[in-house]
C-alpha cells in the first residue's frame, strides 16, 4: 500500500489532483485508515495509469469515468485505442515541428495550415468514446445509475464482491455442480437487478473478462482467493452451455 503522498511522488500527479479524483469517484483509494489517510494498492495504480493515458489524449474526466465504469470496458482494447491515438498525436506534433522549421527556413510566406488539422485524431477519438456507449446494456446501466449516491454505489460494489467471495469457497469443486450453477444464477440476477439486463450472452462475455487478466481478475481473486476468477468463468461457461 502507498500513501497519497507516495503515489504523488511516484506518478507526478499532485496530491490535490488525487484528492479531486477521489471526490468525483474517478479513482478511489483502496482503503482509508482510521486516521483518514488514503492508501492505494497496485490495482489502484493500474487504474491511475489508464486515467493518465486518457488525460494525455485530452479526454475530459467525466468521459474517462464513464469509459472505465462501462460494463463493456475492455482494458486490452482500451490500450490498443490509446496506442493508435498517441501515434496519431505523435504524427500531428511531427507535422507541426516540420511546419515550424519550414517557417523558420522560408519565413512567414509558408502559408500552410494542413499541419493544424486534427480531424483524424478527433474522428478516431470519437469512435473510441462511442465504443463504450453504443450498447443497450450501457444505456440501461446509465439509466439505473442515474441519481445513485456514492454510498449506494459502494454498497453495490461490496455486495457483488461478496458474491465472488462465495464463489471462492467453491473453487475446489466442479464448476458444473448445482451449487456453483446456483451461484452463477445469483450473479446474473444481481447484475440484471442493479446494472443492466444480463442475458446469457452478456454473462458469457463478462466471464471472459473476469478471467482475462487485469483489474477484474485481480479484484475477484482478491475477494475469493487465487483462481476464483477462472472458476467463475468456467462455471458461467457450464451455465451458458445448458
Coordinates of N, CA and C in Angstrom, one line a residue:
X1 N 0.8 -1.2 0.0 CA 0.0 0.0 0.0 C 0.9 1.3 0.0
X2 N 0.4 2.3 -0.7 CA 1.2 3.5 -0.8 C 0.2 4.7 -0.3
X3 N 0.8 5.6 0.4 CA 0.1 6.8 0.8 C -0.2 7.7 -0.4
X4 N -1.0 8.7 -0.2 CA -1.3 9.6 -1.3 C -0.1 10.4 -1.6
X5 N 0.8 10.7 -0.7 CA 2.0 11.4 -0.9 C 3.0 10.6 -1.7
X6 N 3.1 9.3 -1.4 CA 4.0 8.4 -2.1 C 3.5 8.2 -3.5
X7 N 2.2 8.1 -3.7 CA 1.6 8.0 -5.1 C 1.9 9.2 -5.9
X8 N 1.8 10.4 -5.2 CA 2.1 11.7 -5.9 C 3.5 11.8 -6.4
X9 N 4.4 11.4 -5.5 CA 5.9 11.4 -5.8 C 6.2 10.5 -6.9
X10 N 5.6 9.3 -6.9 CA 5.9 8.3 -7.9 C 5.3 8.6 -9.3
X11 N 4.2 9.2 -9.3 CA 3.5 9.4 -10.6 C 3.6 10.8 -11.1
X12 N 3.9 11.8 -10.3 CA 3.9 13.2 -10.7 C 2.5 13.8 -10.7
X13 N 1.5 13.1 -10.2 CA 0.2 13.6 -10.0 C 0.1 14.3 -8.7
X14 N -0.4 15.5 -8.6 CA -0.4 16.3 -7.4 C -1.3 15.6 -6.4
X15 N -1.1 15.8 -5.1 CA -1.9 15.3 -4.0 C -3.3 15.9 -4.2
X16 N -3.4 17.2 -4.6 CA -4.7 17.9 -4.8 C -5.5 17.2 -5.9
X17 N -4.8 16.8 -7.0 CA -5.5 16.1 -8.1 C -6.0 14.8 -7.6
X18 N -5.2 14.0 -6.9 CA -5.6 12.7 -6.4 C -6.8 12.8 -5.5
X19 N -6.8 13.9 -4.6 CA -8.0 14.1 -3.8 C -9.2 14.4 -4.6
X20 N -9.0 15.2 -5.7 CA -10.1 15.5 -6.6 C -10.7 14.3 -7.3
X21 N -9.8 13.4 -7.7 CA -10.2 12.1 -8.4 C -11.0 11.3 -7.4
X22 N -10.6 11.3 -6.1 CA -11.4 10.6 -5.1 C -12.7 11.2 -5.0
X23 N -12.8 12.5 -4.9 CA -14.1 13.2 -4.6 C -15.1 13.0 -5.7
X24 N -14.6 12.9 -7.0 CA -15.6 12.7 -8.1 C -15.8 11.2 -8.4
X25 N -15.1 10.3 -7.6 CA -15.3 8.9 -7.8 C -14.5 8.3 -9.0
X26 N -13.6 9.0 -9.5 CA -12.8 8.6 -10.6 C -11.7 7.6 -10.2
X27 N -11.0 7.9 -9.1 CA -10.0 7.0 -8.5 C -10.2 7.0 -7.0
X28 N -10.8 6.0 -6.5 CA -11.0 5.8 -5.0 C -9.7 5.1 -4.4
X29 N -9.3 5.6 -3.3 CA -8.2 4.8 -2.6 C -8.7 3.4 -2.3
X30 N -7.7 2.5 -2.2 CA -8.0 1.1 -1.8 C -8.7 1.0 -0.4
X31 N -8.1 1.9 0.5 CA -8.7 1.9 1.8 C -8.3 3.3 2.4
X32 N -9.1 3.6 3.4 CA -8.8 4.8 4.2 C -8.6 4.4 5.7
X33 N -7.5 4.8 6.3 CA -7.2 4.4 7.6 C -8.1 5.1 8.6
X34 N -8.1 4.7 9.8 CA -8.9 5.3 10.9 C -8.5 6.8 11.1
X35 N -7.2 7.1 10.8 CA -6.7 8.4 10.9 C -7.1 9.3 9.7
X36 N -7.7 8.7 8.7 CA -8.1 9.4 7.5 C -7.1 9.4 6.3
X37 N -6.1 8.6 6.4 CA -5.1 8.6 5.4 C -5.5 7.7 4.2
X38 N -5.4 8.2 3.0 CA -5.8 7.4 1.8 C -4.6 6.4 1.5
X39 N -4.9 5.2 1.2 CA -3.9 4.2 0.8 C -4.3 3.6 -0.5
X40 N -3.3 3.4 -1.4 CA -3.5 2.9 -2.8 C -2.7 1.6 -3.0
X41 N -3.3 0.5 -3.6 CA -2.6 -0.7 -4.0 C -2.2 -0.6 -5.4
X42 N -1.6 -1.7 -5.9 CA -1.2 -1.8 -7.3 C -2.4 -1.7 -8.3
X43 N -3.5 -2.3 -7.9 CA -4.7 -2.2 -8.8 C -5.2 -0.8 -9.0
X44 N -5.1 0.0 -7.9 CA -5.5 1.4 -8.0 C -4.5 2.2 -8.9
X45 N -3.2 1.8 -8.8 CA -2.2 2.5 -9.6 C -2.4 2.1 -11.1
X46 N -2.9 0.9 -11.4 CA -3.2 0.5 -12.8 C -4.3 1.3 -13.3
X47 N -5.3 1.6 -12.5 CA -6.4 2.4 -12.9 C -5.9 3.9 -13.1
X48 N -5.0 4.3 -12.3 CA -4.4 5.7 -12.5 C -3.7 5.8 -13.8
X49 N -3.0 4.7 -14.2 CA -2.3 4.7 -15.5 C -3.3 4.9 -16.6
X50 N -4.4 4.2 -16.5 CA -5.4 4.3 -17.5 C -6.0 5.7 -17.6
X51 N -6.2 6.3 -16.4 CA -6.7 7.7 -16.4 C -5.7 8.6 -17.0
X52 N -4.4 8.5 -16.7 CA -3.4 9.4 -17.2 C -3.2 9.3 -18.7
X53 N -3.3 8.0 -19.2 CA -3.2 7.9 -20.6 C -4.4 8.6 -21.4
X54 N -5.6 8.4 -20.8 CA -6.7 9.1 -21.4 C -6.6 10.6 -21.3
X55 N -6.0 11.1 -20.1 CA -5.8 12.5 -20.0 C -4.8 13.1 -21.0
X56 N -3.7 12.3 -21.3 CA -2.8 12.7 -22.3 C -3.4 12.9 -23.6
X57 N -4.5 12.1 -23.8 CA -5.3 12.2 -25.1 C -6.4 13.3 -25.0
X58 N -6.4 14.0 -23.8 CA -7.3 15.2 -23.6 C -8.8 14.7 -23.5
X59 N -9.0 13.5 -23.0 CA -10.4 13.1 -22.7 C -10.8 13.8 -21.4
X60 N -12.0 14.4 -21.3 CA -12.5 15.0 -20.1 C -12.6 14.0 -19.0
X61 N -12.5 14.4 -17.7 CA -12.6 13.4 -16.6 C -13.9 12.7 -16.6
X62 N -15.0 13.4 -16.9 CA -16.3 12.8 -16.9 C -16.4 11.6 -17.9
X63 N -15.8 11.8 -19.1 CA -15.8 10.8 -20.1 C -14.9 9.6 -19.7
X64 N -13.8 9.9 -19.1 CA -12.9 8.9 -18.6 C -13.6 8.0 -17.6
X65 N -14.3 8.6 -16.7 CA -15.0 7.9 -15.6 C -16.1 7.0 -16.3
X66 N -16.8 7.6 -17.3 CA -17.8 6.8 -18.0 C -17.2 5.6 -18.7
X67 N -16.1 5.8 -19.3 CA -15.4 4.7 -20.1 C -15.0 3.6 -19.1
X68 N -14.3 4.0 -18.0 CA -13.8 3.0 -17.1 C -14.9 2.2 -16.3
X69 N -16.0 2.9 -16.2 CA -17.1 2.2 -15.5 C -18.1 1.5 -16.4
X70 N -17.8 1.6 -17.7 CA -18.7 1.0 -18.7 C -18.7 -0.5 -18.5
X71 N -19.9 -1.2 -18.6 CA -19.9 -2.6 -18.4 C -19.2 -3.4 -19.5
X72 N -18.9 -2.7 -20.6 CA -18.2 -3.4 -21.7 C -16.8 -2.9 -21.8
X73 N -16.2 -2.3 -20.7 CA -14.9 -1.8 -20.8 C -13.9 -2.9 -20.9
X74 N -13.0 -2.9 -21.8 CA -12.0 -3.9 -22.1 C -10.6 -3.2 -22.0
X75 N -9.8 -3.6 -21.0 CA -8.6 -2.9 -20.8 C -7.6 -3.1 -22.0
X76 N -7.6 -4.3 -22.5 CA -6.7 -4.5 -23.7 C -7.1 -3.7 -24.9
X77 N -8.4 -3.7 -25.1 CA -8.9 -2.9 -26.2 C -8.6 -1.4 -26.0
X78 N -8.8 -0.9 -24.8 CA -8.5 0.5 -24.5 C -7.1 0.8 -24.8
X79 N -6.2 -0.1 -24.4 CA -4.7 0.2 -24.6 C -4.4 0.2 -26.1
X80 N -5.1 -0.6 -26.9 CA -4.9 -0.6 -28.4 C -5.3 0.8 -28.9
X81 N -6.5 1.2 -28.4 CA -7.0 2.5 -28.9 C -6.1 3.6 -28.5
X82 N -5.6 3.6 -27.3 CA -4.7 4.6 -26.8 C -3.4 4.7 -27.6
X83 N -2.9 3.5 -28.0 CA -1.7 3.4 -28.8 C -1.9 4.1 -30.2
X84 N -3.1 3.8 -30.8 CA -3.4 4.4 -32.1 C -3.5 5.9 -31.9
X85 N -4.2 6.4 -30.9 CA -4.4 7.8 -30.7 C -3.1 8.5 -30.4
X86 N -2.3 7.9 -29.6 CA -1.0 8.5 -29.3 C -0.1 8.6 -30.5
X87 N -0.2 7.5 -31.4 CA 0.6 7.6 -32.6 C 0.1 8.7 -33.5
X88 N -1.2 8.8 -33.6 CA -1.8 9.9 -34.4 C -1.3 11.3 -33.8
X89 N -1.3 11.4 -32.5 CA -0.9 12.6 -31.9 C 0.6 12.9 -32.2
X90 N 1.4 11.9 -32.1 CA 2.8 12.0 -32.4 C 3.0 12.5 -33.8
X91 N 2.3 11.9 -34.8 CA 2.4 12.3 -36.2 C 2.0 13.8 -36.3
X92 N 0.9 14.2 -35.6 CA 0.4 15.6 -35.6 C 1.5 16.5 -35.1
X93 N 2.2 16.2 -34.0 CA 3.2 17.0 -33.5 C 4.4 17.1 -34.4
X94 N 4.8 16.0 -35.0 CA 5.9 16.0 -36.0 C 5.6 16.9 -37.2
X95 N 4.3 16.9 -37.6 CA 3.9 17.8 -38.7 C 4.0 19.2 -38.3
X96 N 3.7 19.5 -37.1 CA 3.8 20.9 -36.6 C 5.2 21.3 -36.5
X97 N 6.1 20.4 -36.0 CA 7.5 20.7 -35.9 C 8.1 21.0 -37.3
X98 N 7.7 20.1 -38.3 CA 8.2 20.3 -39.7 C 7.7 21.7 -40.2
X99 N 6.5 22.0 -39.9 CA 5.9 23.3 -40.3 C 6.7 24.5 -39.7
X100 N 7.0 24.4 -38.4 CA 7.7 25.4 -37.7 C 9.1 25.6 -38.3
X101 N 9.8 24.5 -38.6 CA 11.1 24.5 -39.2 C 11.0 25.1 -40.6
X102 N 10.0 24.8 -41.3 CA 9.8 25.4 -42.7 C 9.6 26.9 -42.6
X103 N 8.8 27.3 -41.6 CA 8.6 28.8 -41.4 C 9.9 29.5 -41.1
X104 N 10.7 28.8 -40.2 CA 12.0 29.4 -39.8 C 12.9 29.5 -41.0
X105 N 12.9 28.5 -41.9 CA 13.8 28.5 -43.1 C 13.3 29.4 -44.2
X106 N 12.0 29.5 -44.4 CA 11.4 30.2 -45.5 C 10.7 31.5 -45.2
X107 N 10.5 31.7 -43.9 CA 9.8 33.0 -43.5 C 8.3 32.8 -43.4
X108 N 7.6 33.8 -43.1 CA 6.1 33.7 -42.8 C 5.3 33.4 -44.1
X109 N 6.0 33.5 -45.3 CA 5.3 33.2 -46.5 C 4.9 31.8 -46.7
X110 N 5.4 30.9 -45.8 CA 5.0 29.5 -45.9 C 3.6 29.4 -45.3
X111 N 2.6 29.7 -46.1 CA 1.2 29.7 -45.6 C 0.5 28.3 -45.8
X112 N 1.0 27.4 -44.9 CA 0.5 26.0 -45.0 C -0.2 25.7 -43.6
X113 N -1.5 25.4 -43.7 CA -2.3 25.2 -42.4 C -2.7 23.7 -42.2
X114 N -2.2 22.9 -43.2 CA -2.6 21.5 -43.1 C -2.1 20.8 -41.8
X115 N -1.0 21.3 -41.3 CA -0.4 20.6 -40.1 C -1.3 20.9 -38.9
X116 N -2.2 21.8 -38.9 CA -3.1 22.1 -37.8 C -4.3 21.2 -37.8
X117 N -4.5 20.5 -38.8 CA -5.7 19.6 -39.0 C -5.6 18.5 -38.0
X118 N -6.6 18.4 -37.1 CA -6.7 17.3 -36.1 C -7.9 16.4 -36.4
X119 N -8.4 16.5 -37.6 CA -9.6 15.7 -37.9 C -9.4 14.2 -37.7
X120 N -8.3 13.7 -38.1 CA -8.0 12.2 -37.9 C -8.1 11.8 -36.5
X121 N -7.4 12.6 -35.6 CA -7.4 12.4 -34.2 C -8.8 12.5 -33.6
X122 N -9.5 13.5 -34.0 CA -10.8 13.8 -33.4 C -11.8 12.6 -33.8
X123 N -11.7 12.2 -35.1 CA -12.6 11.2 -35.6 C -12.3 9.8 -34.9
X124 N -11.0 9.5 -34.7 CA -10.7 8.2 -34.0 C -11.1 8.3 -32.6
X125 N -10.9 9.4 -31.9 CA -11.2 9.6 -30.5 C -12.7 9.5 -30.3
X126 N -13.5 10.0 -31.2 CA -15.0 9.9 -31.1 C -15.4 8.5 -31.2
X127 N -14.8 7.7 -32.1 CA -15.1 6.3 -32.3 C -14.8 5.5 -31.0
X128 N -13.6 5.9 -30.5 CA -13.2 5.2 -29.3 C -14.1 5.4 -28.1
X129 N -14.6 6.7 -28.0 CA -15.5 7.0 -26.9 C -16.9 6.3 -27.1
X130 N -17.3 6.4 -28.4 CA -18.6 5.8 -28.7 C -18.7 4.3 -28.5
X131 N -17.5 3.6 -28.6 CA -17.5 2.2 -28.5 C -18.0 1.7 -27.1
X132 N -17.9 2.6 -26.1 CA -18.4 2.2 -24.8 C -19.8 2.7 -24.5
X133 N -20.5 3.3 -25.4 CA -21.8 3.8 -25.1 C -22.8 3.4 -26.1
X134 N -22.5 2.4 -27.0 CA -23.4 2.1 -28.1 C -24.3 0.9 -27.7
X135 N -24.1 0.2 -26.7 CA -24.8 -1.0 -26.4 C -26.1 -0.7 -25.6
X136 N -27.1 -1.5 -25.7 CA -28.3 -1.3 -24.9 C -28.0 -1.5 -23.4
X137 N -27.0 -2.4 -23.1 CA -26.7 -2.6 -21.8 C -26.1 -1.4 -21.1
X138 N -25.3 -0.6 -21.9 CA -24.7 0.6 -21.3 C -25.8 1.6 -21.1
X139 N -26.7 1.8 -22.0 CA -27.8 2.7 -21.8 C -28.6 2.4 -20.6
X140 N -28.9 1.1 -20.4 CA -29.7 0.7 -19.2 C -28.8 1.0 -17.9
X141 N -27.5 0.7 -18.0 CA -26.6 0.9 -16.9 C -26.6 2.4 -16.5
X142 N -26.6 3.3 -17.5 CA -26.6 4.7 -17.3 C -27.9 5.2 -16.6
X143 N -29.0 4.6 -17.1 CA -30.3 5.0 -16.5 C -30.4 4.5 -15.1
X144 N -30.0 3.3 -14.8 CA -30.1 2.7 -13.4 C -29.2 3.4 -12.5
X145 N -28.1 3.9 -13.0 CA -27.1 4.6 -12.1 C -27.4 6.0 -11.9
X146 N -28.3 6.6 -12.6 CA -28.7 8.0 -12.5 C -29.2 8.3 -11.1
X147 N -28.6 9.2 -10.4 CA -29.1 9.6 -9.1 C -28.6 8.7 -8.0
X148 N -27.9 7.7 -8.3 CA -27.4 6.8 -7.3 C -26.2 7.5 -6.5
X149 N -26.3 7.5 -5.2 CA -25.3 8.1 -4.4 C -24.0 7.3 -4.4
X150 N -22.9 8.0 -4.0 CA -21.6 7.3 -3.9 C -21.7 6.1 -2.9
X151 N -22.4 6.4 -1.8 CA -22.6 5.3 -0.8 C -23.3 4.1 -1.3
X152 N -24.4 4.4 -2.1 CA -25.2 3.3 -2.7 C -24.3 2.5 -3.7
X153 N -23.5 3.2 -4.5 CA -22.6 2.6 -5.4 C -21.6 1.7 -4.7
X154 N -21.0 2.2 -3.7 CA -20.1 1.4 -2.9 C -20.7 0.2 -2.3
X155 N -21.9 0.3 -1.8 CA -22.6 -0.8 -1.2 C -22.9 -1.9 -2.3
X156 N -23.2 -1.5 -3.5 CA -23.4 -2.5 -4.6 C -22.1 -3.2 -4.9
X157 N -21.0 -2.4 -4.9 CA -19.7 -3.0 -5.2 C -19.3 -4.0 -4.2
X158 N -19.6 -3.7 -2.9 CA -19.3 -4.6 -1.8 C -20.2 -5.9 -2.0
X159 N -21.4 -5.7 -2.3 CA -22.3 -6.9 -2.5 C -21.9 -7.8 -3.6
X160 N -21.5 -7.2 -4.8 CA -21.1 -8.1 -5.9 C -19.8 -8.8 -5.5
X161 N -18.9 -8.2 -4.8 CA -17.7 -8.8 -4.4 C -17.9 -9.9 -3.4
X162 N -19.0 -9.8 -2.6 CA -19.4 -10.8 -1.7 C -19.8 -12.1 -2.5
X163 N -20.5 -11.8 -3.6 CA -20.9 -13.0 -4.4 C -19.7 -13.7 -5.0
X164 N -18.7 -12.9 -5.4 CA -17.4 -13.6 -5.9 C -16.7 -14.3 -4.7
X165 N -16.8 -13.7 -3.5 CA -16.2 -14.4 -2.3 C -16.8 -15.7 -2.1
X166 N -18.2 -15.8 -2.3 CA -18.9 -17.1 -2.2 C -18.4 -18.1 -3.2
X167 N -18.2 -17.6 -4.5 CA -17.6 -18.4 -5.5 C -16.3 -19.0 -5.0
X168 N -15.5 -18.2 -4.3 CA -14.2 -18.6 -3.9 C -14.2 -19.8 -3.0
X169 N -15.3 -20.0 -2.2 CA -15.5 -21.1 -1.3 C -15.8 -22.4 -2.0
X170 N -16.1 -22.3 -3.3 CA -16.5 -23.4 -4.1 C -15.4 -23.8 -5.2
X171 N -14.3 -23.1 -5.2 CA -13.4 -23.2 -6.4 C -12.7 -24.5 -6.5
X172 N -12.7 -25.3 -5.4 CA -12.2 -26.7 -5.5 C -13.2 -27.7 -6.0
X173 N -14.4 -27.2 -6.2 CA -15.5 -28.1 -6.7 C -15.5 -28.1 -8.2
X174 N -16.3 -29.0 -8.8 CA -16.6 -28.9 -10.2 C -17.5 -27.7 -10.5
X175 N -17.1 -26.9 -11.5 CA -17.9 -25.7 -11.9 C -19.3 -26.0 -12.4
X176 N -19.5 -27.3 -12.7 CA -20.8 -27.7 -13.2 C -21.8 -28.2 -12.2
X177 N -21.3 -28.3 -10.9 CA -22.2 -28.7 -9.8 C -23.3 -27.7 -9.6
X178 N -24.4 -28.2 -9.0 CA -25.6 -27.4 -8.8 C -25.3 -26.2 -8.0
X179 N -24.5 -26.4 -6.9 CA -24.1 -25.3 -6.0 C -23.5 -24.1 -6.8
X180 N -22.5 -24.5 -7.7 CA -21.9 -23.4 -8.5 C -22.8 -22.8 -9.5
X181 N -23.7 -23.6 -10.1 CA -24.6 -23.1 -11.0 C -25.7 -22.2 -10.4
X182 N -26.1 -22.5 -9.2 CA -27.0 -21.6 -8.5 C -26.3 -20.2 -8.2
X183 N -25.0 -20.3 -7.9 CA -24.2 -19.1 -7.7 C -24.1 -18.2 -8.9
X184 N -24.0 -18.9 -10.1 CA -24.0 -18.1 -11.4 C -25.3 -17.4 -11.6
X185 N -26.4 -18.1 -11.3 CA -27.7 -17.5 -11.4 C -27.9 -16.3 -10.5
X186 N -27.3 -16.5 -9.3 CA -27.4 -15.4 -8.3 C -26.6 -14.1 -8.9
X187 N -25.5 -14.4 -9.4 CA -24.7 -13.3 -10.0 C -25.4 -12.6 -11.2
X188 N -26.0 -13.5 -12.1 CA -26.7 -12.9 -13.2 C -27.9 -12.1 -12.8
X189 N -28.6 -12.6 -11.8 CA -29.8 -11.9 -11.3 C -29.4 -10.5 -10.7
X190 N -28.3 -10.6 -9.9 CA -27.8 -9.3 -9.3 C -27.5 -8.3 -10.3
X191 N -26.8 -8.7 -11.3 CA -26.4 -7.7 -12.4 C -27.6 -7.2 -13.1
X192 N -28.6 -8.0 -13.4 CA -29.8 -7.6 -14.0 C -30.6 -6.6 -13.2
X193 N -30.7 -6.9 -11.9 CA -31.5 -6.0 -11.0 C -30.8 -4.7 -10.8
X194 N -29.5 -4.6 -10.7 CA -28.9 -3.4 -10.3 C -28.1 -2.6 -11.4
X195 N -27.8 -3.3 -12.5 CA -27.0 -2.7 -13.5 C -27.6 -2.7 -14.9
X196 N -27.8 -3.8 -15.5 CA -28.4 -3.9 -16.8 C -28.8 -5.4 -17.1
X197 N -29.6 -5.6 -18.1 CA -30.1 -6.9 -18.4 C -29.0 -7.8 -18.7
X198 N -28.8 -8.8 -17.9 CA -27.6 -9.7 -18.1 C -28.1 -11.0 -18.8
X199 N -28.2 -11.0 -20.1 CA -28.5 -12.2 -20.8 C -27.4 -13.2 -20.7
X200 N -27.7 -14.5 -21.2 CA -26.6 -15.5 -21.1 C -25.4 -15.0 -22.0
X201 N -25.7 -14.4 -23.1 CA -24.6 -13.9 -24.0 C -23.8 -12.9 -23.3
X202 N -24.4 -11.9 -22.7 CA -23.7 -10.9 -21.9 C -22.9 -11.5 -20.8
X203 N -23.6 -12.4 -20.1 CA -22.9 -13.1 -18.9 C -21.6 -13.8 -19.4
X204 N -21.7 -14.5 -20.5 CA -20.5 -15.2 -21.0 C -19.4 -14.2 -21.3
X205 N -19.8 -13.1 -21.9 CA -18.7 -12.1 -22.2 C -18.1 -11.5 -20.9
X206 N -18.9 -11.3 -19.9 CA -18.4 -10.9 -18.6 C -17.4 -11.9 -18.0
X207 N -17.8 -13.2 -18.2 CA -17.0 -14.3 -17.6 C -15.6 -14.3 -18.3
X208 N -15.6 -14.0 -19.6 CA -14.3 -14.0 -20.3 C -13.4 -12.8 -19.7
X209 N -14.1 -11.7 -19.5 CA -13.4 -10.5 -18.9 C -12.9 -10.8 -17.5
X210 N -13.7 -11.5 -16.7 CA -13.4 -11.8 -15.3 C -12.0 -12.6 -15.3
X211 N -11.9 -13.5 -16.2 CA -10.7 -14.4 -16.2 C -9.6 -13.9 -17.1
X212 N -9.8 -12.8 -17.8 CA -8.9 -12.3 -18.8 C -7.7 -11.5 -18.3
X213 N -7.5 -11.4 -17.0 CA -6.4 -10.7 -16.5 C -6.8 -9.2 -16.2
X214 N -5.9 -8.5 -15.6 CA -6.2 -7.1 -15.4 C -7.0 -6.9 -14.1
X215 N -7.7 -5.8 -14.0 CA -8.4 -5.4 -12.7 C -9.4 -6.4 -12.3
X216 N -10.2 -6.9 -13.3 CA -11.3 -7.8 -13.0 C -10.7 -9.0 -12.3
X217 N -9.7 -9.7 -12.9 CA -9.2 -10.9 -12.3 C -8.5 -10.6 -10.9
X218 N -7.8 -9.6 -10.8 CA -7.1 -9.3 -9.6 C -8.1 -9.1 -8.4
X219 N -9.2 -8.3 -8.7 CA -10.1 -8.0 -7.7 C -11.0 -9.2 -7.3
X220 N -11.3 -10.0 -8.3 CA -12.1 -11.2 -8.0 C -11.3 -12.2 -7.2
X221 N -10.0 -12.4 -7.6 CA -9.1 -13.3 -6.9 C -8.8 -12.8 -5.5
X222 N -8.8 -11.5 -5.3 CA -8.6 -10.9 -4.0 C -9.8 -11.2 -3.1
X223 N -11.0 -11.2 -3.7 CA -12.2 -11.4 -2.9 C -12.4 -12.9 -2.5
X224 N -12.1 -13.8 -3.5 CA -12.4 -15.2 -3.3 C -11.2 -16.1 -3.2
X225 N -10.0 -15.6 -3.4 CA -8.8 -16.4 -3.4 C -8.3 -16.7 -4.8
X226 N -7.0 -17.0 -4.9 CA -6.4 -17.2 -6.2 C -7.1 -18.3 -7.0
X227 N -7.5 -18.0 -8.2 CA -8.1 -18.9 -9.1 C -9.7 -18.8 -9.1
X228 N -10.2 -17.8 -8.3 CA -11.6 -17.6 -8.3 C -12.2 -17.1 -9.6
X229 N -11.5 -16.2 -10.2 CA -11.9 -15.6 -11.4 C -12.1 -16.6 -12.5
X230 N -11.1 -17.5 -12.6 CA -11.1 -18.6 -13.6 C -12.2 -19.6 -13.3
X231 N -12.4 -19.9 -12.0 CA -13.5 -20.8 -11.6 C -14.9 -20.1 -12.0
X232 N -15.0 -18.8 -11.8 CA -16.3 -18.2 -12.1 C -16.6 -18.3 -13.6
X233 N -15.5 -18.1 -14.4 CA -15.7 -18.2 -15.9 C -16.1 -19.6 -16.3
X234 N -15.4 -20.6 -15.7 CA -15.7 -22.0 -16.1 C -17.2 -22.3 -15.6
X235 N -17.6 -21.8 -14.5 CA -19.0 -22.0 -14.0 C -20.0 -21.4 -15.0
X236 N -19.6 -20.1 -15.4 CA -20.5 -19.4 -16.4 C -20.6 -20.2 -17.7
X237 N -19.5 -20.7 -18.1 CA -19.5 -21.5 -19.4 C -20.4 -22.7 -19.3
X238 N -20.4 -23.4 -18.2 CA -21.3 -24.5 -18.0 C -22.7 -24.1 -18.0
X239 N -23.0 -22.9 -17.3 CA -24.3 -22.4 -17.2 C -24.9 -22.0 -18.6
X240 N -24.0 -21.3 -19.4 CA -24.5 -20.9 -20.7 C -24.6 -22.0 -21.7
X241 N -23.9 -23.1 -21.5 CA -24.0 -24.2 -22.4 C -25.3 -25.0 -22.2
X242 N -26.0 -24.8 -21.1 CA -27.2 -25.6 -20.9 C -28.3 -25.2 -21.8

